[in-house]
PDB file of C-alpha atoms in Angstrom:
ATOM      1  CA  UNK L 174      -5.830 -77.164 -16.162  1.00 55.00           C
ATOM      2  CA  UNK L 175      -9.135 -75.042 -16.034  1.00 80.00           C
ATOM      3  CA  UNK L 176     -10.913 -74.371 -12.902  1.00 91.00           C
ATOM      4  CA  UNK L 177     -14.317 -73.821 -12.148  1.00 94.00           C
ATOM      5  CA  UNK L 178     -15.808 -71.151 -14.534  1.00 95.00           C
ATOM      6  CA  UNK L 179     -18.797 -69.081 -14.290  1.00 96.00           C
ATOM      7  CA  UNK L 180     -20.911 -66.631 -16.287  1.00 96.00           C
ATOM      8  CA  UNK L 181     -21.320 -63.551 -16.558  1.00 96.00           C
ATOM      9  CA  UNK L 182     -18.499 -61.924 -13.924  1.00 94.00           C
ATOM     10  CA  UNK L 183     -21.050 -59.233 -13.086  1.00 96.00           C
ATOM     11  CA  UNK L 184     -24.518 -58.447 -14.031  1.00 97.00           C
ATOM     12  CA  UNK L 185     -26.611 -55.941 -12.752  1.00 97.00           C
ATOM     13  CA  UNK L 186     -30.461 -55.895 -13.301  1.00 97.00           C
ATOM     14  CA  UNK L 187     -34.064 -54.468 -12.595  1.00 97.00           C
ATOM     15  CA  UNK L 188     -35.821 -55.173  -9.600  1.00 97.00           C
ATOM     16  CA  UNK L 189     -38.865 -58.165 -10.786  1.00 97.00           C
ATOM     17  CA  UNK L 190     -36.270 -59.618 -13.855  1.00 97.00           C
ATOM     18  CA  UNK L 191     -35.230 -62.819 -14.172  1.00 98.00           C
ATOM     19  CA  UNK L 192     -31.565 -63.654 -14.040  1.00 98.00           C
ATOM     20  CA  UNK L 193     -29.776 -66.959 -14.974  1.00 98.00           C
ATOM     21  CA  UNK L 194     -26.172 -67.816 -13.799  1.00 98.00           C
ATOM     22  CA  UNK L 195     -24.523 -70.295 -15.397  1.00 97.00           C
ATOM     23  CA  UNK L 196     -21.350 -72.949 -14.075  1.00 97.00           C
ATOM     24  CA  UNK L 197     -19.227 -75.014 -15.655  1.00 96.00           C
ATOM     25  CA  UNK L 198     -17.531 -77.268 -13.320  1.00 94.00           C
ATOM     26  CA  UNK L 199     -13.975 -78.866 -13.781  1.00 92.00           C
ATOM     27  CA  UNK L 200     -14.139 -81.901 -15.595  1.00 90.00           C
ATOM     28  CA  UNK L 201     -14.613 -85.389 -14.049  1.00 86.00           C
ATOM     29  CA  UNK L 202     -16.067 -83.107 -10.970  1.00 89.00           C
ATOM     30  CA  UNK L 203     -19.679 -85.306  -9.939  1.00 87.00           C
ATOM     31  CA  UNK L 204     -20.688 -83.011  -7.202  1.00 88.00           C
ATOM     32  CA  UNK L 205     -21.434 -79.540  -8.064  1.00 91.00           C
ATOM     33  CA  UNK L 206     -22.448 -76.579  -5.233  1.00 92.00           C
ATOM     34  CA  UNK L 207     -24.206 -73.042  -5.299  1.00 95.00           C
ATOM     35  CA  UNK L 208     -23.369 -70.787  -2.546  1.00 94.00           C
ATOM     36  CA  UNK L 209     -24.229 -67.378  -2.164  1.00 95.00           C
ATOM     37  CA  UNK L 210     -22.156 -64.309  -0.242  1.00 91.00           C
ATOM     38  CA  UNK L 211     -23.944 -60.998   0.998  1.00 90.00           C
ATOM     39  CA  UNK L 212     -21.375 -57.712   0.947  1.00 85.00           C
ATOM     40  CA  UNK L 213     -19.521 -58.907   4.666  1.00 78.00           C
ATOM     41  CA  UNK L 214     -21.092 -62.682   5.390  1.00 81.00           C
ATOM     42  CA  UNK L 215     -20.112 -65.787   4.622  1.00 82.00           C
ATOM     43  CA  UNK L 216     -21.084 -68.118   2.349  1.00 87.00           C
ATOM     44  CA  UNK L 217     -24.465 -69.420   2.345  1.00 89.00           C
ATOM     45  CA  UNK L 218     -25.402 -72.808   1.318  1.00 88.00           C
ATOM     46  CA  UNK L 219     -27.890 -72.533  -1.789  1.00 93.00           C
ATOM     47  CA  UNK L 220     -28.227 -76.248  -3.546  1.00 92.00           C
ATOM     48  CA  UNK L 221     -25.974 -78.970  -4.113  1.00 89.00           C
ATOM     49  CA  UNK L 222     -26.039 -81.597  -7.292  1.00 89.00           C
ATOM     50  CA  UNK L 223     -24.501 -85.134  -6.890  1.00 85.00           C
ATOM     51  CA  UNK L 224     -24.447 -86.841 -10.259  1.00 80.00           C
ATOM     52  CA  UNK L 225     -28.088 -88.063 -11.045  1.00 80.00           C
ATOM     53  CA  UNK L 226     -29.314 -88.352  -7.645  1.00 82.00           C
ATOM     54  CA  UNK L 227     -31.826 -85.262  -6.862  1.00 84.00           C
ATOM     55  CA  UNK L 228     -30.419 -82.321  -6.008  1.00 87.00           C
ATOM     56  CA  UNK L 229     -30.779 -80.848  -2.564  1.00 85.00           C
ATOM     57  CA  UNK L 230     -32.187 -77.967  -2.423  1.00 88.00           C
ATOM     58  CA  UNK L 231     -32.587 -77.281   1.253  1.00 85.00           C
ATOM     59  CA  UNK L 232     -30.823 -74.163   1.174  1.00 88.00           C
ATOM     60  CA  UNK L 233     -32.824 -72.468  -1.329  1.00 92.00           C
ATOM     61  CA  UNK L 234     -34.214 -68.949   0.132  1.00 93.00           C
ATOM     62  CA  UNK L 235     -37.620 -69.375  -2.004  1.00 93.00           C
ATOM     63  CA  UNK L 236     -39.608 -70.657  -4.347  1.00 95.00           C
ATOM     64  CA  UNK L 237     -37.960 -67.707  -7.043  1.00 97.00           C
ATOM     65  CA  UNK L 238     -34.964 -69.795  -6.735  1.00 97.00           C
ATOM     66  CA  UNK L 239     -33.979 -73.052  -9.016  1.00 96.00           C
ATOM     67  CA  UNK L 240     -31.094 -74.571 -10.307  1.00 96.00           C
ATOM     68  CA  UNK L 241     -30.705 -77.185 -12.642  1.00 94.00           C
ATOM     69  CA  UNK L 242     -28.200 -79.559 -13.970  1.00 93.00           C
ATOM     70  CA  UNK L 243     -27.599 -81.888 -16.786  1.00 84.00           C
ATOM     71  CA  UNK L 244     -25.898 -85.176 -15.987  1.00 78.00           C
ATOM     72  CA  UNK L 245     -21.711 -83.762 -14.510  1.00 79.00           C
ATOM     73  CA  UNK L 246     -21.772 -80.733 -16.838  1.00 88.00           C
ATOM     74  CA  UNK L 247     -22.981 -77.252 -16.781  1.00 94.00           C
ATOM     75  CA  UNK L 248     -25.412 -76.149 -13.558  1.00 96.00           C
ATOM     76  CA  UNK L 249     -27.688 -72.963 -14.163  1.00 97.00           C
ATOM     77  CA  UNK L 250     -28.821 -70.819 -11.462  1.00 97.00           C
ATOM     78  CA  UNK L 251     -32.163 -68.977 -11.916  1.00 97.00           C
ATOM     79  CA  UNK L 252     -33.767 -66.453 -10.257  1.00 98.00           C
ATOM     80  CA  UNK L 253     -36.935 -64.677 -10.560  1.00 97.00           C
ATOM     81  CA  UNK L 254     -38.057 -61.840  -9.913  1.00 97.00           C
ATOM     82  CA  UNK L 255     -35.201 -60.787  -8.364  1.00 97.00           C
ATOM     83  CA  UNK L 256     -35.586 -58.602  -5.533  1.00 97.00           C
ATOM     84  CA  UNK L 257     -32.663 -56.113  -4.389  1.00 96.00           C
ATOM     85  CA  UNK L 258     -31.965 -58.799  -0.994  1.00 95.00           C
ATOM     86  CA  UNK L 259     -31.085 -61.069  -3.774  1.00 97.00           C
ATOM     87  CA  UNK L 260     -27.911 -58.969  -4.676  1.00 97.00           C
ATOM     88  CA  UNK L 261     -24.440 -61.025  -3.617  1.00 96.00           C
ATOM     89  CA  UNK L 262     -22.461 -62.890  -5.300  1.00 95.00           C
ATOM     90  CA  UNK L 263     -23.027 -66.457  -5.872  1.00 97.00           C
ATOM     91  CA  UNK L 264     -20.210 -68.937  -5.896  1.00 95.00           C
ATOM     92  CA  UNK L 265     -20.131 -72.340  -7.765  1.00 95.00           C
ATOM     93  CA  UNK L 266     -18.108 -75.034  -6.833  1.00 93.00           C
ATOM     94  CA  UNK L 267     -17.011 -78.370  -7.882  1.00 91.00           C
ATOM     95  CA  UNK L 268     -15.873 -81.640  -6.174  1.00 87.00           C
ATOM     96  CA  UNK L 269     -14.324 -84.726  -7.546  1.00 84.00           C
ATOM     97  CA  UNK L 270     -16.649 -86.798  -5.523  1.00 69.00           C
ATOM     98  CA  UNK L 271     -18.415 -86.204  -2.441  1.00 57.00           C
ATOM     99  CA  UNK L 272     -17.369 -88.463   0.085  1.00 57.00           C
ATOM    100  CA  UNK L 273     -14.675 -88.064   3.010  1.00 51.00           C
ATOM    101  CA  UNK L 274     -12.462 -85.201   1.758  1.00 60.00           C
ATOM    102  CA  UNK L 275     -14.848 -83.514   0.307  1.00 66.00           C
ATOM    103  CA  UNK L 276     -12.163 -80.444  -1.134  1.00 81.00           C
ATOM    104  CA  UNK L 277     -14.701 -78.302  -2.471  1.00 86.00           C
ATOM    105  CA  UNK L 278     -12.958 -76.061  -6.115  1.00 91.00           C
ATOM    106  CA  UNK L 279     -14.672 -72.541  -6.200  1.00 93.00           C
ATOM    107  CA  UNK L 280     -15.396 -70.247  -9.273  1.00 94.00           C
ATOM    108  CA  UNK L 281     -14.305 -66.689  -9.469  1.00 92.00           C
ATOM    109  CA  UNK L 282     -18.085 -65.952  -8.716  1.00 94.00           C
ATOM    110  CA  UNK L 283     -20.974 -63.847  -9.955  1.00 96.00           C
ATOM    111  CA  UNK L 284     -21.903 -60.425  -8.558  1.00 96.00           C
ATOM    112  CA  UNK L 285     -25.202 -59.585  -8.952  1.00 97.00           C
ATOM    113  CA  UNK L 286     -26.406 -56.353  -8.197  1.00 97.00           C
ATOM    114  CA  UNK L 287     -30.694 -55.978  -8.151  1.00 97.00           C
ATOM    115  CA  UNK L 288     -31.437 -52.266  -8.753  1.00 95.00           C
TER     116      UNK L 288
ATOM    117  CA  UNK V 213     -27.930 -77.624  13.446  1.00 54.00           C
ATOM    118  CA  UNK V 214     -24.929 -75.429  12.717  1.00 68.00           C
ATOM    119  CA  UNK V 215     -23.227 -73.125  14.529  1.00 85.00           C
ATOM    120  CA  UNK V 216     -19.852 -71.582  13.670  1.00 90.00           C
ATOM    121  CA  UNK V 217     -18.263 -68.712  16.079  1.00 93.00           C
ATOM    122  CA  UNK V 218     -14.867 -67.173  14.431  1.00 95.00           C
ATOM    123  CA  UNK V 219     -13.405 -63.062  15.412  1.00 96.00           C
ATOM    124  CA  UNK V 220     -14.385 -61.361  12.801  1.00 94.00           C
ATOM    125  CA  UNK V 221     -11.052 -59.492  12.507  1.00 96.00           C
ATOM    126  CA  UNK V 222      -7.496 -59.733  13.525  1.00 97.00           C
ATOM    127  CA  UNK V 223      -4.608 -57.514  12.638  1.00 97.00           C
ATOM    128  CA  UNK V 224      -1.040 -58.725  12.621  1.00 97.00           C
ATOM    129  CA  UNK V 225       2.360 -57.581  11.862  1.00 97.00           C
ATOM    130  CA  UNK V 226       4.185 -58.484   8.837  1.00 97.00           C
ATOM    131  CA  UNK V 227       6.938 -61.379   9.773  1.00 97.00           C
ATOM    132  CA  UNK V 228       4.624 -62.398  13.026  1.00 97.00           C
ATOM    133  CA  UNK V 229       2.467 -65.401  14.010  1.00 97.00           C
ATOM    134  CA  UNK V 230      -1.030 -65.207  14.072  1.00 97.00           C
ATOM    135  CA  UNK V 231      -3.559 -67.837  15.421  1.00 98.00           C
ATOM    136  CA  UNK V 232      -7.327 -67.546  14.030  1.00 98.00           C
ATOM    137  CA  UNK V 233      -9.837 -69.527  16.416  1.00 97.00           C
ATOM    138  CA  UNK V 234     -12.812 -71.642  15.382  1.00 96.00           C
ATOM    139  CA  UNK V 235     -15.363 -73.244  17.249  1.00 96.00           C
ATOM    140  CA  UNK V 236     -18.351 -75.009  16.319  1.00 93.00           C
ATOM    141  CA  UNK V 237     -21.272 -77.101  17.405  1.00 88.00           C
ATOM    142  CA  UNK V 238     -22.578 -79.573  14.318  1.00 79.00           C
ATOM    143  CA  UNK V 239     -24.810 -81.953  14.068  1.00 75.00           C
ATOM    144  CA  UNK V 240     -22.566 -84.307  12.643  1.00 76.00           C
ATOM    145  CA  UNK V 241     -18.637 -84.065  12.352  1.00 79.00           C
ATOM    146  CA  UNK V 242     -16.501 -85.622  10.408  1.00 78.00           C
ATOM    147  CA  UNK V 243     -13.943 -83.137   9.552  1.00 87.00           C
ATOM    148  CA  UNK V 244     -13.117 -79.343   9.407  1.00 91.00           C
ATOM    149  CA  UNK V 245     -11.681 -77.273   6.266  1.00 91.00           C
ATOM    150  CA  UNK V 246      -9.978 -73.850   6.393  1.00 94.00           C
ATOM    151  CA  UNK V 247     -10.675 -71.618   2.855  1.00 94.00           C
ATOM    152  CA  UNK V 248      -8.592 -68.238   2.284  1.00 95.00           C
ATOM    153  CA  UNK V 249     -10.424 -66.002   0.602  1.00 92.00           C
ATOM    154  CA  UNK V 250      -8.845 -62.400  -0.923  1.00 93.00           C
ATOM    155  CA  UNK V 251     -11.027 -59.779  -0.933  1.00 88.00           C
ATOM    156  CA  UNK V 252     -13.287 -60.007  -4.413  1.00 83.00           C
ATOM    157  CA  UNK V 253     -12.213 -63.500  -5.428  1.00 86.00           C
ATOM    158  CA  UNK V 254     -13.125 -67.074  -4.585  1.00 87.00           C
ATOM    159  CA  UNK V 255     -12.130 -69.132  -1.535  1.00 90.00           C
ATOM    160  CA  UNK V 256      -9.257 -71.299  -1.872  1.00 92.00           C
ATOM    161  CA  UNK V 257      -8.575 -74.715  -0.142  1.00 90.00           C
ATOM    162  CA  UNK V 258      -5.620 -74.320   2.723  1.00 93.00           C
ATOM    163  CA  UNK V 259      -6.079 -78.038   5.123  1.00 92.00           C
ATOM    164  CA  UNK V 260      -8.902 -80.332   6.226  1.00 89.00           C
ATOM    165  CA  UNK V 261      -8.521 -81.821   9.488  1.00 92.00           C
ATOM    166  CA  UNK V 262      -9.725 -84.944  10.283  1.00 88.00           C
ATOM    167  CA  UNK V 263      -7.999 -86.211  13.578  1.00 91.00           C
ATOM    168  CA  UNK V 264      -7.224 -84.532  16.639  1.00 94.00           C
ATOM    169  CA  UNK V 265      -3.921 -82.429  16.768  1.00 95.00           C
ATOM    170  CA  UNK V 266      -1.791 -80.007  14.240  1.00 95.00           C
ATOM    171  CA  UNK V 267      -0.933 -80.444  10.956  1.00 92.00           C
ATOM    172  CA  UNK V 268       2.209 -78.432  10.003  1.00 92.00           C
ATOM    173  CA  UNK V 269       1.767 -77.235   6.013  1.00 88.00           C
ATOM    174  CA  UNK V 270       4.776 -74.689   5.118  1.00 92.00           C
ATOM    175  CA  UNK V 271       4.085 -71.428   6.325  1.00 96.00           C
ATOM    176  CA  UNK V 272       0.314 -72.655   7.981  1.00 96.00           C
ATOM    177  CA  UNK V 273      -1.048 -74.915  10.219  1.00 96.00           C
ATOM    178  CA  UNK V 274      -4.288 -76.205  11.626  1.00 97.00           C
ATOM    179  CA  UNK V 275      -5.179 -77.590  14.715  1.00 97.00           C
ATOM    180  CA  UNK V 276      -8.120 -79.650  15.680  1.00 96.00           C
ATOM    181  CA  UNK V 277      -9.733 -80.897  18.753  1.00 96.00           C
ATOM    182  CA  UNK V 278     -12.649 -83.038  18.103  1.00 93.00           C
ATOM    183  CA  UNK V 279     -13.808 -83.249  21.803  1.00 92.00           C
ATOM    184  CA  UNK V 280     -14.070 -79.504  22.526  1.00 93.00           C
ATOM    185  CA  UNK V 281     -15.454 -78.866  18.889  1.00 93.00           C
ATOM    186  CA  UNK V 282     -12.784 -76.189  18.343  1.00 95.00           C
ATOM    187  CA  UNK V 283      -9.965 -75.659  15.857  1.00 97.00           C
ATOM    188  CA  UNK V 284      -7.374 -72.957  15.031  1.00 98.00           C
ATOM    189  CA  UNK V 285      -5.403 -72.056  11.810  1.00 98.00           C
ATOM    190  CA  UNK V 286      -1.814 -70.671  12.524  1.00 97.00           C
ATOM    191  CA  UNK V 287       0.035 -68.762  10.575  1.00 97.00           C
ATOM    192  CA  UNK V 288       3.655 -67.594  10.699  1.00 97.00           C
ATOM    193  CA  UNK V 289       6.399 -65.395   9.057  1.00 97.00           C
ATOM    194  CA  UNK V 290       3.415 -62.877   8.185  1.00 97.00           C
ATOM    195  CA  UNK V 291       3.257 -61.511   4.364  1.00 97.00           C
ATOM    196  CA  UNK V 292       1.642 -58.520   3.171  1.00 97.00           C
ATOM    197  CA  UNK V 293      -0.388 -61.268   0.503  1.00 96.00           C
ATOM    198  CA  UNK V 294      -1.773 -63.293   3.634  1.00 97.00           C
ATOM    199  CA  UNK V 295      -4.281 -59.950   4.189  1.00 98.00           C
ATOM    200  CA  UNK V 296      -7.494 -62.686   3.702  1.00 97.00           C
ATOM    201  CA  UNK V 297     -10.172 -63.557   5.385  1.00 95.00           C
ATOM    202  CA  UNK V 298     -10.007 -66.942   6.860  1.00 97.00           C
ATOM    203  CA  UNK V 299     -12.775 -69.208   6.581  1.00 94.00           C
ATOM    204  CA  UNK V 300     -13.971 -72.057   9.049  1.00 93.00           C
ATOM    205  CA  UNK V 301     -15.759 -74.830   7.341  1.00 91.00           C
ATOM    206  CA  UNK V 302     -17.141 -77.648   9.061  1.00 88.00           C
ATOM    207  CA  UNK V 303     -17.871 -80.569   7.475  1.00 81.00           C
ATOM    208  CA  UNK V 304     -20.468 -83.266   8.199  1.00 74.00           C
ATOM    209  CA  UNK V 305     -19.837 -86.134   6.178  1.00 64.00           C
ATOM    210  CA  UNK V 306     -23.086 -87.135   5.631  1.00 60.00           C
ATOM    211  CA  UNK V 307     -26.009 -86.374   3.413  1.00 57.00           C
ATOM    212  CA  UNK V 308     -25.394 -83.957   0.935  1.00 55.00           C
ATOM    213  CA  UNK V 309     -21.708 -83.755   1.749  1.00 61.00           C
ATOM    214  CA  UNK V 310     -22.608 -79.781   2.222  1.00 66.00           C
ATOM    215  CA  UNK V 311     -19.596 -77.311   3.969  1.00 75.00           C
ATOM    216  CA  UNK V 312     -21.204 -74.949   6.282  1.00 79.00           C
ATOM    217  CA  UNK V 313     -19.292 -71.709   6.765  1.00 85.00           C
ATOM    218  CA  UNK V 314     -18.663 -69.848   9.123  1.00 84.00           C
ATOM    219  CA  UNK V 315     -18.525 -65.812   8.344  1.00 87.00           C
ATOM    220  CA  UNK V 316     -14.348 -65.704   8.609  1.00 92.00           C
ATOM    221  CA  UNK V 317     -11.979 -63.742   9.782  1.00 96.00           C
ATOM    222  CA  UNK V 318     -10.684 -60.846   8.328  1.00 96.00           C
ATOM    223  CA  UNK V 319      -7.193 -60.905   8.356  1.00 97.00           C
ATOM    224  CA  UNK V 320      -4.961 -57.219   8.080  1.00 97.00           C
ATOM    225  CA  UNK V 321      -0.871 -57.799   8.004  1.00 97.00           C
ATOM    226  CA  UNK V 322       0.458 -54.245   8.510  1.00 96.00           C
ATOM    227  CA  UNK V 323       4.277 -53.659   8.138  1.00 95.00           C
TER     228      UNK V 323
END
């Protein structure tokens, strides 16, 4: 069946643009997670969506970061005015439900590289 | 708060045994997860440990100790493939049902 997608594979932009990184989850999947990986670290907790509760968004780095989801489908990732700190790639994953084995379904991931 | 303490390499020998160490201090515990991850691709789920001892899965297994906040992944007959790094993921249970990483362990199986 198909996994945990996300858009585009790479992108590479200007220092001060906007980017947007999109996720689709695997279907039936309620909880939905953004991490993000620098070049040799591990995976940083970014925000984490739970059906229609509010999101959590205690791991955001700043304000030039937001996410957004609609009901258990596709989660967006924006940020603005990106700076070159922001380059990593950023990892979506999806869980059936968040609960007591919380197996957590990664994407193949976005690179993003801030010139 | 979290704190996760992995090597951050090993080397091993093709056909050997290899044991990767994890300790942690959480605020919160209710379970630990080990994650492979290939170089350039996404982790993958290996075991989640929930009570104390080892649980045997094929080629790996994954040991937990609740009390001394520590847990290993072992992993034996050594393949070229299982060149990963090996990620430590405690879990809390509670609130946002979050994983918290630690930075892995870079695994190198040399023939």
């Amino acid at each position: 069946g198909a996994g945990v997608s996300q858009s585009p594979s790479n992108k590479v932009t200007e220092k001060g643009k906007d980017v947007e990184l999109r996720c689709d989850p695997i279907s039936g999947h309620t909880a939905l997670y953004w991490y993000r990986q620098r070049l040799g670290q591990g995976l940083e907790f970014l925000i984490y969506f739970q059906g229609n509760s509010a999101p959590d968004k205690s791991g955001l780095p700043s304000d030039r970061f937001s996410a957004e989801r609609t009901g258990e489908s596709v989660s967006t990732l924006t940020i603005q005015r990106t700076q070159q700190e922001d380059s990593a790639v950023y990892l979506c994953a999806s869980s059936p439900l968040a609960g007591v084995s919380n197996e957590q379904f990664f994407g193949p991931g976005t690179r993003l590289t801030v010139l | 708060g979290q704190n996760i303490d992995q090597p951050t390499e090993m080397t091993a020998t093709e056909g050997a045994i290899v044991q990767i160490n994890c300790t942690y201090q959480t605020s919160g515990f209710n379970g630990l997860f080990w994650y492979q991850q290939h170089a350039g691709e996404a982790p993958t789920f290996l075991s989640y440990n929930v009570l104390d001892g080892l649980e045997e899965k094929g080629r790996f297994s994954s040991f937990l100790s609740r009390s001394k906040g520590y847990s290993y992944l072992l992993l034996k007959e050594l393949q070229m493939k299982d060149s990963a790094s090996y990620l430590c993921a405690p879990y809390s249970g509670a609130g946002s049902y979050q994983l918290t990483f630690g930075k892995g362990t870079k695994l190198s199986v040399i023939p």
